[in-house]
Amino acid sequence: MYRSHHCGELNAEHIGNIVTLSGWVQKIRNKGKMIWVDLRDRYGITQLIFEEGITPVDAFSMAKNTGREFVIQATGEVIEREAKNPNMATGDIEIKVSALKVLNEASLPPFTIEDQTDGGEEIRMKFRYLDLRRNPLKEKLVLRHKLAQEVRRYLDDQGFLEIETPYLIKSTPEGARDFIVPSRMNEGQFYALPQSPQTFKQLLMVSGYDRYFQIVKCFRDEDLRADRQPEFTQIDCEMAFVEQEDVLNNFEGMAKHLFHKIKNIVFDFEFPRMPYQEAMRLYGSDKPDIRFGMQFVELKAETDKKEFVVFNSAEYVGGICAEGCANYSRKELDELTKFVQRPQVGAKGLVYVKYNEDGSLKSSVDKFYNEADLKEWAEKMDAKPGDLLLILAGETNATRNALNVLRLEMGDRLGLRNPESFAPLWVVDFPLLEWDEDSRRFHAMHHPFTSPKKEDIHLLESEPGKVRANAYDMVINGVEIGGGSIRIHDSQLQKLMFKTLGFTDEQAQSQFGFLIDAFKYGAPPHGGIALGFDRLTAMFAGIDSIRDVIAFPKNNSGRDMMIDSPSAVDQTQLDELFLSSTVKK
Amino acid sequence: MYRSHHCGELNAEHIGNIVTLSGWVQKIRNKGKMIWVDLRDRYGITQLIFEEGITPVDAFSMAKNTGREFVIQATGEVIEREAKNPNMATGDIEIKVSALKVLNEASLPPFTIEDQTDGGEEIRMKFRYLDLRRNPLKEKLVLRHKLAQEVRRYLDDQGFLEIETPYLIKSTPEGARDFIVPSRMNEGQFYALPQSPQTFKQLLMVSGYDRYFQIVKCFRDEDLRADRQPEFTQIDCEMAFVEQEDVLNNFEGMAKHLFHKIKNIVFDFEFPRMPYQEAMRLYGSDKPDIRFGMQFVELKAETDKKEFVVFNSAEYVGGICAEGCANYSRKELDELTKFVQRPQVGAKGLVYVKYNEDGSLKSSVDKFYNEADLKEWAEKMDAKPGDLLLILAGETNATRNALNVLRLEMGDRLGLRNPESFAPLWVVDFPLLEWDEDSRRFHAMHHPFTSPKKEDIHLLESEPGKVRANAYDMVINGVEIGGGSIRIHDSQLQKLMFKTLGFTDEQAQSQFGFLIDAFKYGAPPHGGIALGFDRLTAMFAGIDSIRDVIAFPKNNSGRDMMIDSPSAVDQTQLDELFLSSTVKK
C-alpha cells in the first residue's frame, strides 16, 4: 500500500493519526536542524516535517537529499501546525515523519512546477507532461472531465443513446481537407478521418435511433489559425421527429444543466433568440457578446443631410455609444483610430462625437455638421452627457465587421466582459446559402442537407440569397459554442437544393450517394446540433485559448512538440502501402 | 410537434386519450373495410386501426396506400383492443386513427425488417442503416450505450478522470501495424493512429493524474481474423501509487457494478485468481472457461508403465473426463477424433476410455493397457461409472492446446456453457517474456514496460523465460475481457529489461524516447488495464461476434460495405500530400 490518504484531505480531525502519503516534492525548506517538505499529489499539498534528533536518522538524511519533483512516500503522525496556513486545505496540520522512502528520483525540471511558472510556451509544450503537473492546467482537465460526465448524464436522462460512429470513413472529392489513411490490405485505397460524423448521425436517424449523441474526435487538415487544432472534440447530437424548437429547448436545457452543475449558476429565463439579420444589424456579428449593450445605431439618414462626402458616399454609416467616455484624450482617440485602421479590421477612419458633461458636443467632423446635427445623432443613439459616440462608414458588411471589433474593444476597456458572467443566446434564421465570389455560385452556409424555412422555399429559384434556413447557433459571451440545423428529409426539396448549389445529379450521387440512397427507405424529419467541446470547456474555464483545455495539444503547425510528430516513416512502411514520397531529398 | 407519445408506452391507462404517434410502418393488414397498421419506432410498436365509414376518407385511403417502412404520423383516440396481445407492451390498446400524414415514402427494403430477417450477411452490411432498424441490433446498441454510461459512472465515482489522448500520434519503427496519416502541412511527414493510448496514459501518471480512464478508439492495420476490426474500442485505465491488488480490486469492482446494473446479477464473492501456469496446466488456455470443471488430468506417469509407443514417446499425456458420456457411439467417437485432428487443432489422434455403468472399462488402447491400468487412470481422473475419458498425447503446449479445444467442445455438447451464466476469473502471473523462434530472441509478452515480479528479477539474466510478470487478464466465460500490468518505474530495471529484449540504447531511445525521458522527472509507481469494450458488450449480449455490437462495422477485409470505403483518392489529393501511388494501373 503506497498511501493511506491523499495530500489534500488531512485536517485537524486527523491529528494523532498515523498516515502514509505518496507524492512529489513541491518545495523543501532546510533550516539545518529542521526540514519542511511540501508533498504534492493530484489532490493537494501536505507539509512534512523532519527534526534532527527526533526524526529517525535515515529519514532525516534522506529528506536532506531529496530534490524538487522527487517521488517520495512518507509515514508519520498528523500533528497540529504551530503556524497555521488558512489558505491551504491542509494548513492546520503537518506530518511528523517517522519513515521516508524515495520511490523515484527526479532530474531538475526545465521550468518550475508552480502556478506562475518561469517556463516559456515552447519548452512547456515539449515537456507537456511536466506542465500538466501545474495547478492551472490540472484544474482545466478536471473541469473538462466534469463537463463530459455532466453532458452525458443530461443526455442519457433525456433518452439519448451514445453511439460510436467510425473513424475510418471515406474521402469525398470535395473533402479537400480530409486527412486520408492508406490501407495496407486494400491496395491503392484510402480511408479518410471524419471532419464530423454528420452523415453517420443522419443515417442513424434513418435507422430509427431518434436521439443520438457522441463526444467524438473530429479531424481537419487545414492551415491552422491561432486557435485551431487538427483534431478537436465535438458533442455531436441528432434527433428525429423534431422541429427546430425541440432541438433548441433540449440543448438549452443541457447548457442550463451544465451551468448549474459546474458553476452553480441558475438561468431561470429562456435564452434570447436573435435572428441572424438582427445580430448583424445590431452587433455586426453572428456571435454577438450580449453581456453588454452598446448596440449599433445606423445614421445614414441623419448624416446624408450635409456635404460630408465620406459619409454620403458610404453604403453604411453607423456607430456605438461608449458610456462615460466623453473625456477620452486625443491620444486615446488616436489609439482607437489606429486600432480600427489595422489591416485585420480595415476601417478607413474613425469619427467621434464627444457629448460633454456640460451638454456641448464636439466632433471630428465639426467642419461638416453643426451642434444640432450632432445632437440629433446623439439622441438617436440614446447618448447622455458624458458619453462618446464612435462612428464608422463604408461598405455595409465590412463596416459592421469593423464596428463589431471596435465594440468588443470598448467592452473590454469598460470592463463589460467579465469572464465569470455568462450571457447565452440563440442566433437563428441563418441564411441558407452564401455567395462565393471565386466560384461565382452559391454555397451551403451549413451543409447541403440544411432545410430552408418553409415560408422561404419559393425564393430558392428566384432569390436564393434571401432564403433563410432552419439553422441555429448557440452563442455564449460572443463565442460560438455550437450550431446545427433541421435537415431536409424530402427528396424533391433535396434535389432542388442540389440544383441551387450547382451540383449535377452525378456529383451529388458521388459525394452523398449512400445518404441519398438511405433516404429512399423512409427518412424521418430530423435535425441536430454539434457543440465544440474544447471551446465549451475553455468558456467554462474563463479562458480564450482551447489549447489549455486539451491534455496533449498540437502547435500552430499541427505538430506535437512532445512526441515530435508528425515525422518521417521508413520506406518499407510506404512500400507496404503502395506509396512513394515525391519530396525531393 | 410530431408526436405526443412513443410507440412503446401506451397502455390501458391511456384509453380515451387523443394521441399523436410518428414512426415506420412495420406491417399492414388490409381486410377491405378494416385496415390495421403496426407503427414502429425505437421504443416499440403500436397498432393503428382504420375503419371504412368511420375513419375520415382521406386517412383511410392514405392508409390503404402506405407501404412497409413508410414514415407516417397518426393522430387518434386510444381505444381498448378487442383481441388483446399479452406479448406486446402496448397489446391492450390500439389507436382509432382520425388523421394520418405520410411524412416520407419508402422504397421496398431489400430485406425484411424483422427479428428474423430474410437478408443475407452481405446485403445487410451494405444496407446497414436498414439492418439497424431490426430489434436484435437495436437492443445491442442500447446495451452498449448503457454499459458505457455505467462504466463512466463507476470510474467517476472512484475518482478516475476521463482524459482524452491524441489520435494523431507518431509512428515508431516497430509499429509495422500502425495506420499512418500523411500531413499536408508537414511535407513528407506522417502521423500514426494509436494502437492504444499506452504511452500517453503512462505520461499522465508522470503528470500526477493518478486515476485516468477513457473509452477510446484504437487502430490496427493487420490481417483481420474472423472477429477483429481495424478500429476497435477500449476502456483504457491507469492508476498511480498502486500495486497489482489495487488494480484488480478496482476493476473487479467495476465488473461487479456492470453485472449488477445491467444484468441484475450480484457476485458476492471475490473473483478467483489463477496463475497462468495453473491455467495452462488445468485448462490448456490462458483464458479458461470455468463455468464448468472438466480439468485436465496428466497421465504421463500412469501411461509410461506399458509399451504404448505413442504415449511413451510423448512429452505430455493428459485427458479430460466427460461426465455421463460412456454411452457415446462409435460414430460419435469418430466425430470427436476427426474434430481434434482438424489442422487448426492438430492432434494426431484421440484415445478414449469408456467407464461403463456396470463398472467395466473399455478403451481404444485395450491392446496395450489392461483393465487395472484403465481403472488407475479413471481413479486419477475422478471418473464415475458412466463417464468417458478422452486422452491426448504429444508435445506439451500443442497437446494442451488441443485438449482445450476438445474440452470446450465437450462443454458445448453437454450444455455446460450457458451464455446467461457468468464465471469471472483473474488470470495472474503471466510470463514476462516469450521466446520467438523466428527472431531467436525474447519478446515482451505484454509490452516492454511490464514489471517483473520482485522475487523473479534475479532470473532476468540467467533464465528470462521463467520470470513472471505483474500482469493480469480478466477472463469471463473463456473470453479475455481485458488485461494489464504494473509498469516498471525504476530506470535501472527498465534498462535491464531493454537489454533482455535485445534493444540497444539507441533503439530504446528512438522507440520510447519521450517516455524514457519523462520517467527521469519523477515517475510514480503505476499500473493499469485495458478492457475490450466491443468484446465486453458482446459478452453481455450473449453473442460471440463483436460485429453486431458495433453500429457501423467493417468486414473481414477491413471494408465498410455501406459507404464503400476504403477507396481511391484523386491524384490532386496525393499531390498535396507529396505522395504518389506505386500501384500498377
PDB file of N, CA, C and O in Angstrom, chain A residues 3 42 104 107 129 132 144-145 149 156 159 162 164 167 184 189-191 207 209-210 221 231 233 489 523 558-559 567 580, chain B residues 3 42 104 129 132 144-145 149 156 159 162 164 167 184 189-191 207 209-210 221 231 233 489 520 523 558-559 567 580:
ATOM      1  N   ARG A   3      -0.187   4.457   0.053  1.00  0.00           N
ATOM      2  CA  ARG A   3      -0.673   5.620   0.799  1.00  0.00           C
ATOM      3  C   ARG A   3      -1.973   5.286   1.509  1.00  0.00           C
ATOM      4  O   ARG A   3      -2.751   4.453   1.041  1.00  0.00           O
ATOM      5  N   ARG A  42      -2.283  14.884  -6.819  1.00  0.00           N
ATOM      6  CA  ARG A  42      -3.376  15.470  -7.590  1.00  0.00           C
ATOM      7  C   ARG A  42      -4.359  16.240  -6.710  1.00  0.00           C
ATOM      8  O   ARG A  42      -5.046  17.147  -7.158  1.00  0.00           O
ATOM      9  N   ASN A 104      11.144   7.402  -6.381  1.00  0.00           N
ATOM     10  CA  ASN A 104      11.852   7.674  -7.623  1.00  0.00           C
ATOM     11  C   ASN A 104      12.537   9.026  -7.528  1.00  0.00           C
ATOM     12  O   ASN A 104      11.969   9.975  -6.995  1.00  0.00           O
ATOM     13  N   SER A 107      15.217  14.318 -12.137  1.00  0.00           N
ATOM     14  CA  SER A 107      16.113  15.362 -12.625  1.00  0.00           C
ATOM     15  C   SER A 107      15.431  16.704 -12.393  1.00  0.00           C
ATOM     16  O   SER A 107      14.205  16.782 -12.279  1.00  0.00           O
ATOM     17  N   TYR A 129       4.178  16.864 -20.196  1.00  0.00           N
ATOM     18  CA  TYR A 129       3.864  16.016 -19.036  1.00  0.00           C
ATOM     19  C   TYR A 129       4.273  16.681 -17.734  1.00  0.00           C
ATOM     20  O   TYR A 129       3.725  16.349 -16.681  1.00  0.00           O
ATOM     21  N   LEU A 132       1.686  19.680 -17.231  1.00  0.00           N
ATOM     22  CA  LEU A 132       0.391  19.164 -16.753  1.00  0.00           C
ATOM     23  C   LEU A 132       0.367  18.979 -15.233  1.00  0.00           C
ATOM     24  O   LEU A 132      -0.685  18.776 -14.643  1.00  0.00           O
ATOM     25  N   ARG A 144     -12.829  19.712 -17.514  1.00  0.00           N
ATOM     26  CA  ARG A 144     -13.216  19.034 -18.750  1.00  0.00           C
ATOM     27  C   ARG A 144     -13.867  17.678 -18.447  1.00  0.00           C
ATOM     28  O   ARG A 144     -14.889  17.310 -19.018  1.00  0.00           O
ATOM     29  N   HIS A 145     -13.247  16.953 -17.536  1.00  0.00           N
ATOM     30  CA  HIS A 145     -13.808  15.666 -17.117  1.00  0.00           C
ATOM     31  C   HIS A 145     -15.227  15.845 -16.577  1.00  0.00           C
ATOM     32  O   HIS A 145     -16.147  15.118 -16.959  1.00  0.00           O
ATOM     33  N   GLN A 149     -18.811  14.341 -18.092  1.00  0.00           N
ATOM     34  CA  GLN A 149     -19.715  13.455 -17.347  1.00  0.00           C
ATOM     35  C   GLN A 149     -21.118  14.068 -17.285  1.00  0.00           C
ATOM     36  O   GLN A 149     -22.120  13.359 -17.428  1.00  0.00           O
ATOM     37  N   ASP A 156     -28.218  11.277 -21.409  1.00  0.00           N
ATOM     38  CA  ASP A 156     -28.713   9.946 -21.050  1.00  0.00           C
ATOM     39  C   ASP A 156     -30.092  10.071 -20.387  1.00  0.00           C
ATOM     40  O   ASP A 156     -31.036   9.348 -20.728  1.00  0.00           O
ATOM     41  N   GLY A 159     -32.893  10.438 -22.712  1.00  0.00           N
ATOM     42  CA  GLY A 159     -33.158   9.323 -23.624  1.00  0.00           C
ATOM     43  C   GLY A 159     -32.244   9.267 -24.833  1.00  0.00           C
ATOM     44  O   GLY A 159     -32.518   8.523 -25.779  1.00  0.00           O
ATOM     45  N   GLU A 162     -25.748   7.016 -26.758  1.00  0.00           N
ATOM     46  CA  GLU A 162     -24.391   7.298 -27.219  1.00  0.00           C
ATOM     47  C   GLU A 162     -24.001   6.186 -28.189  1.00  0.00           C
ATOM     48  O   GLU A 162     -23.905   5.021 -27.798  1.00  0.00           O
ATOM     49  N   GLU A 164     -21.223   5.025 -31.158  1.00  0.00           N
ATOM     50  CA  GLU A 164     -19.948   5.344 -31.792  1.00  0.00           C
ATOM     51  C   GLU A 164     -20.054   5.199 -33.308  1.00  0.00           C
ATOM     52  O   GLU A 164     -20.502   4.171 -33.801  1.00  0.00           O
ATOM     53  N   TYR A 167     -14.248   5.959 -37.359  1.00  0.00           N
ATOM     54  CA  TYR A 167     -13.207   6.958 -37.619  1.00  0.00           C
ATOM     55  C   TYR A 167     -12.569   6.738 -38.983  1.00  0.00           C
ATOM     56  O   TYR A 167     -11.999   7.655 -39.555  1.00  0.00           O
ATOM     57  N   ARG A 184      -3.359  -0.842 -45.991  1.00  0.00           N
ATOM     58  CA  ARG A 184      -2.380  -1.846 -46.399  1.00  0.00           C
ATOM     59  C   ARG A 184      -3.057  -3.038 -47.055  1.00  0.00           C
ATOM     60  O   ARG A 184      -2.532  -3.660 -47.964  1.00  0.00           O
ATOM     61  N   GLN A 189      -5.839   2.046 -51.975  1.00  0.00           N
ATOM     62  CA  GLN A 189      -7.070   2.659 -51.478  1.00  0.00           C
ATOM     63  C   GLN A 189      -6.845   3.321 -50.130  1.00  0.00           C
ATOM     64  O   GLN A 189      -5.906   3.002 -49.414  1.00  0.00           O
ATOM     65  N   PHE A 190      -7.734   4.239 -49.808  1.00  0.00           N
ATOM     66  CA  PHE A 190      -7.558   5.093 -48.641  1.00  0.00           C
ATOM     67  C   PHE A 190      -8.862   5.215 -47.854  1.00  0.00           C
ATOM     68  O   PHE A 190      -9.944   5.274 -48.425  1.00  0.00           O
ATOM     69  N   TYR A 191      -8.714   5.271 -46.555  1.00  0.00           N
ATOM     70  CA  TYR A 191      -9.799   5.755 -45.707  1.00  0.00           C
ATOM     71  C   TYR A 191      -9.620   7.263 -45.549  1.00  0.00           C
ATOM     72  O   TYR A 191      -8.613   7.829 -45.947  1.00  0.00           O
ATOM     73  N   SER A 207     -32.189   5.008 -39.379  1.00  0.00           N
ATOM     74  CA  SER A 207     -32.277   3.710 -38.701  1.00  0.00           C
ATOM     75  C   SER A 207     -33.245   3.726 -37.521  1.00  0.00           C
ATOM     76  O   SER A 207     -33.500   2.684 -36.925  1.00  0.00           O
ATOM     77  N   TYR A 209     -32.910   5.575 -34.583  1.00  0.00           N
ATOM     78  CA  TYR A 209     -32.346   5.883 -33.250  1.00  0.00           C
ATOM     79  C   TYR A 209     -32.584   7.368 -32.992  1.00  0.00           C
ATOM     80  O   TYR A 209     -31.713   8.191 -33.213  1.00  0.00           O
ATOM     81  N   ASP A 210     -33.773   7.706 -32.505  1.00  0.00           N
ATOM     82  CA  ASP A 210     -34.247   9.085 -32.634  1.00  0.00           C
ATOM     83  C   ASP A 210     -33.558  10.103 -31.741  1.00  0.00           C
ATOM     84  O   ASP A 210     -33.804  11.293 -31.873  1.00  0.00           O
ATOM     85  N   ASP A 221      -7.549  18.746 -41.812  1.00  0.00           N
ATOM     86  CA  ASP A 221      -6.176  19.018 -42.220  1.00  0.00           C
ATOM     87  C   ASP A 221      -6.147  20.367 -42.911  1.00  0.00           C
ATOM     88  O   ASP A 221      -6.099  20.456 -44.124  1.00  0.00           O
ATOM     89  N   GLU A 231      -7.015  17.982 -34.640  1.00  0.00           N
ATOM     90  CA  GLU A 231      -8.035  17.099 -34.070  1.00  0.00           C
ATOM     91  C   GLU A 231      -8.722  17.848 -32.932  1.00  0.00           C
ATOM     92  O   GLU A 231      -8.061  18.491 -32.127  1.00  0.00           O
ATOM     93  N   THR A 233     -12.641  18.093 -30.450  1.00  0.00           N
ATOM     94  CA  THR A 233     -13.683  17.239 -29.895  1.00  0.00           C
ATOM     95  C   THR A 233     -15.034  17.919 -29.986  1.00  0.00           C
ATOM     96  O   THR A 233     -15.156  19.105 -29.693  1.00  0.00           O
ATOM     97  N   HIS A 489     -35.571  16.323 -45.306  1.00  0.00           N
ATOM     98  CA  HIS A 489     -35.837  14.888 -45.399  1.00  0.00           C
ATOM     99  C   HIS A 489     -36.695  14.563 -46.611  1.00  0.00           C
ATOM    100  O   HIS A 489     -37.025  13.407 -46.858  1.00  0.00           O
ATOM    101  N   ALA A 523     -36.971   8.233 -44.515  1.00  0.00           N
ATOM    102  CA  ALA A 523     -36.220   9.117 -43.618  1.00  0.00           C
ATOM    103  C   ALA A 523     -37.208   9.921 -42.778  1.00  0.00           C
ATOM    104  O   ALA A 523     -38.135  10.515 -43.314  1.00  0.00           O
ATOM    105  N   GLY A 558       0.457  22.176 -36.414  1.00  0.00           N
ATOM    106  CA  GLY A 558      -0.120  20.841 -36.305  1.00  0.00           C
ATOM    107  C   GLY A 558       0.877  19.838 -35.758  1.00  0.00           C
ATOM    108  O   GLY A 558       0.756  18.639 -35.983  1.00  0.00           O
ATOM    109  N   ARG A 559       1.873  20.323 -35.034  1.00  0.00           N
ATOM    110  CA  ARG A 559       2.927  19.441 -34.563  1.00  0.00           C
ATOM    111  C   ARG A 559       2.794  19.202 -33.068  1.00  0.00           C
ATOM    112  O   ARG A 559       2.534  20.124 -32.301  1.00  0.00           O
ATOM    113  N   SER A 567       6.267  12.830 -38.331  1.00  0.00           N
ATOM    114  CA  SER A 567       7.672  12.555 -38.600  1.00  0.00           C
ATOM    115  C   SER A 567       7.770  11.677 -39.840  1.00  0.00           C
ATOM    116  O   SER A 567       6.762  11.167 -40.331  1.00  0.00           O
ATOM    117  N   SER A 580       4.923   6.094 -52.701  1.00  0.00           N
ATOM    118  CA  SER A 580       6.273   6.628 -52.608  1.00  0.00           C
ATOM    119  C   SER A 580       6.182   8.131 -52.409  1.00  0.00           C
ATOM    120  O   SER A 580       5.219   8.778 -52.821  1.00  0.00           O
TER     121      SER A 580
ATOM    122  N   ARG B   3     -45.104  14.221 -32.388  1.00  0.00           N
ATOM    123  CA  ARG B   3     -45.716  13.120 -31.643  1.00  0.00           C
ATOM    124  C   ARG B   3     -45.946  13.534 -30.191  1.00  0.00           C
ATOM    125  O   ARG B   3     -45.201  14.347 -29.636  1.00  0.00           O
ATOM    126  N   ARG B  42     -38.342   3.558 -32.115  1.00  0.00           N
ATOM    127  CA  ARG B  42     -37.266   2.969 -31.299  1.00  0.00           C
ATOM    128  C   ARG B  42     -37.801   2.278 -30.053  1.00  0.00           C
ATOM    129  O   ARG B  42     -37.174   1.371 -29.507  1.00  0.00           O
ATOM    130  N   ASN B 104     -42.891  10.564 -45.053  1.00  0.00           N
ATOM    131  CA  ASN B 104     -41.950  10.180 -46.097  1.00  0.00           C
ATOM    132  C   ASN B 104     -42.322   8.814 -46.641  1.00  0.00           C
ATOM    133  O   ASN B 104     -42.680   7.913 -45.887  1.00  0.00           O
ATOM    134  N   TYR B 129     -27.884   0.650 -42.444  1.00  0.00           N
ATOM    135  CA  TYR B 129     -28.851   1.566 -41.827  1.00  0.00           C
ATOM    136  C   TYR B 129     -30.245   0.959 -41.763  1.00  0.00           C
ATOM    137  O   TYR B 129     -31.047   1.361 -40.929  1.00  0.00           O
ATOM    138  N   LEU B 132     -29.982  -1.922 -38.982  1.00  0.00           N
ATOM    139  CA  LEU B 132     -30.000  -1.325 -37.636  1.00  0.00           C
ATOM    140  C   LEU B 132     -31.421  -1.052 -37.137  1.00  0.00           C
ATOM    141  O   LEU B 132     -31.623  -0.777 -35.962  1.00  0.00           O
ATOM    142  N   ARG B 144     -24.981  -1.432 -25.357  1.00  0.00           N
ATOM    143  CA  ARG B 144     -23.653  -0.810 -25.424  1.00  0.00           C
ATOM    144  C   ARG B 144     -23.693   0.586 -24.794  1.00  0.00           C
ATOM    145  O   ARG B 144     -22.793   0.964 -24.041  1.00  0.00           O
ATOM    146  N   HIS B 145     -24.721   1.331 -25.116  1.00  0.00           N
ATOM    147  CA  HIS B 145     -24.880   2.665 -24.516  1.00  0.00           C
ATOM    148  C   HIS B 145     -24.936   2.566 -22.994  1.00  0.00           C
ATOM    149  O   HIS B 145     -24.254   3.307 -22.281  1.00  0.00           O
ATOM    150  N   GLN B 149     -22.278   4.118 -20.165  1.00  0.00           N
ATOM    151  CA  GLN B 149     -22.657   5.073 -19.114  1.00  0.00           C
ATOM    152  C   GLN B 149     -22.286   4.517 -17.742  1.00  0.00           C
ATOM    153  O   GLN B 149     -21.796   5.240 -16.874  1.00  0.00           O
ATOM    154  N   ASP B 156     -15.976   7.354 -12.511  1.00  0.00           N
ATOM    155  CA  ASP B 156     -16.108   8.724 -11.990  1.00  0.00           C
ATOM    156  C   ASP B 156     -16.289   8.678 -10.473  1.00  0.00           C
ATOM    157  O   ASP B 156     -15.632   9.406  -9.735  1.00  0.00           O
ATOM    158  N   GLY B 159     -13.195   8.299  -8.563  1.00  0.00           N
ATOM    159  CA  GLY B 159     -12.205   9.365  -8.663  1.00  0.00           C
ATOM    160  C   GLY B 159     -11.345   9.326  -9.916  1.00  0.00           C
ATOM    161  O   GLY B 159     -10.337  10.028  -9.998  1.00  0.00           O
ATOM    162  N   GLU B 162     -11.586  11.246 -16.804  1.00  0.00           N
ATOM    163  CA  GLU B 162     -11.596  10.885 -18.217  1.00  0.00           C
ATOM    164  C   GLU B 162     -10.781  11.937 -18.955  1.00  0.00           C
ATOM    165  O   GLU B 162     -11.135  13.110 -18.975  1.00  0.00           O
ATOM    166  N   GLU B 164      -8.817  12.829 -22.603  1.00  0.00           N
ATOM    167  CA  GLU B 164      -8.653  12.442 -23.998  1.00  0.00           C
ATOM    168  C   GLU B 164      -7.184  12.520 -24.408  1.00  0.00           C
ATOM    169  O   GLU B 164      -6.535  13.523 -24.198  1.00  0.00           O
ATOM    170  N   TYR B 167      -5.278  11.342 -31.160  1.00  0.00           N
ATOM    171  CA  TYR B 167      -5.405  10.297 -32.175  1.00  0.00           C
ATOM    172  C   TYR B 167      -4.315  10.410 -33.233  1.00  0.00           C
ATOM    173  O   TYR B 167      -3.988   9.439 -33.889  1.00  0.00           O
ATOM    174  N   ARG B 184      -0.401  17.244 -44.600  1.00  0.00           N
ATOM    175  CA  ARG B 184      -0.317  18.188 -45.717  1.00  0.00           C
ATOM    176  C   ARG B 184       0.571  19.374 -45.339  1.00  0.00           C
ATOM    177  O   ARG B 184       1.290  19.917 -46.149  1.00  0.00           O
ATOM    178  N   GLN B 189       5.952  14.129 -44.037  1.00  0.00           N
ATOM    179  CA  GLN B 189       5.851  13.598 -42.688  1.00  0.00           C
ATOM    180  C   GLN B 189       4.472  12.994 -42.429  1.00  0.00           C
ATOM    181  O   GLN B 189       3.506  13.301 -43.116  1.00  0.00           O
ATOM    182  N   PHE B 190       4.427  12.126 -41.428  1.00  0.00           N
ATOM    183  CA  PHE B 190       3.236  11.336 -41.177  1.00  0.00           C
ATOM    184  C   PHE B 190       2.907  11.294 -39.691  1.00  0.00           C
ATOM    185  O   PHE B 190       3.803  11.232 -38.861  1.00  0.00           O
ATOM    186  N   TYR B 191       1.628  11.305 -39.390  1.00  0.00           N
ATOM    187  CA  TYR B 191       1.169  10.911 -38.075  1.00  0.00           C
ATOM    188  C   TYR B 191       0.908   9.407 -38.106  1.00  0.00           C
ATOM    189  O   TYR B 191       0.940   8.785 -39.161  1.00  0.00           O
ATOM    190  N   SER B 207       2.511  12.841 -14.915  1.00  0.00           N
ATOM    191  CA  SER B 207       1.948  14.176 -14.674  1.00  0.00           C
ATOM    192  C   SER B 207       1.146  14.252 -13.381  1.00  0.00           C
ATOM    193  O   SER B 207       0.710  15.327 -12.993  1.00  0.00           O
ATOM    194  N   TYR B 209      -1.812  12.537 -12.653  1.00  0.00           N
ATOM    195  CA  TYR B 209      -3.256  12.278 -12.734  1.00  0.00           C
ATOM    196  C   TYR B 209      -3.476  10.820 -12.340  1.00  0.00           C
ATOM    197  O   TYR B 209      -3.583   9.953 -13.193  1.00  0.00           O
ATOM    198  N   ASP B 210      -3.581  10.556 -11.071  1.00  0.00           N
ATOM    199  CA  ASP B 210      -3.340   9.199 -10.590  1.00  0.00           C
ATOM    200  C   ASP B 210      -4.436   8.190 -10.884  1.00  0.00           C
ATOM    201  O   ASP B 210      -4.250   6.996 -10.624  1.00  0.00           O
ATOM    202  N   ASP B 221      -3.730  -1.932 -38.266  1.00  0.00           N
ATOM    203  CA  ASP B 221      -3.800  -2.281 -39.681  1.00  0.00           C
ATOM    204  C   ASP B 221      -3.203  -3.661 -39.868  1.00  0.00           C
ATOM    205  O   ASP B 221      -2.075  -3.803 -40.292  1.00  0.00           O
ATOM    206  N   GLU B 231     -10.634  -0.807 -36.479  1.00  0.00           N
ATOM    207  CA  GLU B 231     -10.811   0.142 -35.380  1.00  0.00           C
ATOM    208  C   GLU B 231     -11.686  -0.517 -34.336  1.00  0.00           C
ATOM    209  O   GLU B 231     -12.680  -1.150 -34.648  1.00  0.00           O
ATOM    210  N   THR B 233     -12.767  -0.491 -29.818  1.00  0.00           N
ATOM    211  CA  THR B 233     -12.920   0.428 -28.694  1.00  0.00           C
ATOM    212  C   THR B 233     -12.423  -0.211 -27.409  1.00  0.00           C
ATOM    213  O   THR B 233     -12.703  -1.374 -27.143  1.00  0.00           O
ATOM    214  N   HIS B 489       8.794   1.378 -13.050  1.00  0.00           N
ATOM    215  CA  HIS B 489       9.015   2.818 -12.901  1.00  0.00           C
ATOM    216  C   HIS B 489      10.460   3.115 -12.488  1.00  0.00           C
ATOM    217  O   HIS B 489      10.836   4.256 -12.314  1.00  0.00           O
ATOM    218  N   LYS B 520      12.453  10.323 -16.200  1.00  0.00           N
ATOM    219  CA  LYS B 520      13.561  10.920 -15.445  1.00  0.00           C
ATOM    220  C   LYS B 520      13.097  12.006 -14.491  1.00  0.00           C
ATOM    221  O   LYS B 520      13.811  12.383 -13.583  1.00  0.00           O
ATOM    222  N   ALA B 523       8.792   9.535 -11.902  1.00  0.00           N
ATOM    223  CA  ALA B 523       7.665   8.668 -12.275  1.00  0.00           C
ATOM    224  C   ALA B 523       7.174   7.946 -11.027  1.00  0.00           C
ATOM    225  O   ALA B 523       7.961   7.355 -10.297  1.00  0.00           O
ATOM    226  N   GLY B 558     -11.578  -5.380 -43.892  1.00  0.00           N
ATOM    227  CA  GLY B 558     -11.438  -4.017 -43.392  1.00  0.00           C
ATOM    228  C   GLY B 558     -12.240  -3.022 -44.205  1.00  0.00           C
ATOM    229  O   GLY B 558     -11.942  -1.835 -44.228  1.00  0.00           O
ATOM    230  N   ARG B 559     -13.262  -3.514 -44.876  1.00  0.00           N
ATOM    231  CA  ARG B 559     -14.023  -2.660 -45.785  1.00  0.00           C
ATOM    232  C   ARG B 559     -15.390  -2.320 -45.182  1.00  0.00           C
ATOM    233  O   ARG B 559     -16.061  -3.185 -44.632  1.00  0.00           O
ATOM    234  N   SER B 567     -11.296   3.640 -50.507  1.00  0.00           N
ATOM    235  CA  SER B 567     -11.489   3.835 -51.935  1.00  0.00           C
ATOM    236  C   SER B 567     -10.320   4.641 -52.481  1.00  0.00           C
ATOM    237  O   SER B 567      -9.505   5.154 -51.725  1.00  0.00           O
ATOM    238  N   SER B 580       2.988   9.601 -54.235  1.00  0.00           N
ATOM    239  CA  SER B 580       2.433   9.025 -55.448  1.00  0.00           C
ATOM    240  C   SER B 580       2.217   7.538 -55.228  1.00  0.00           C
ATOM    241  O   SER B 580       2.892   6.909 -54.414  1.00  0.00           O
TER     242      SER B 580
END
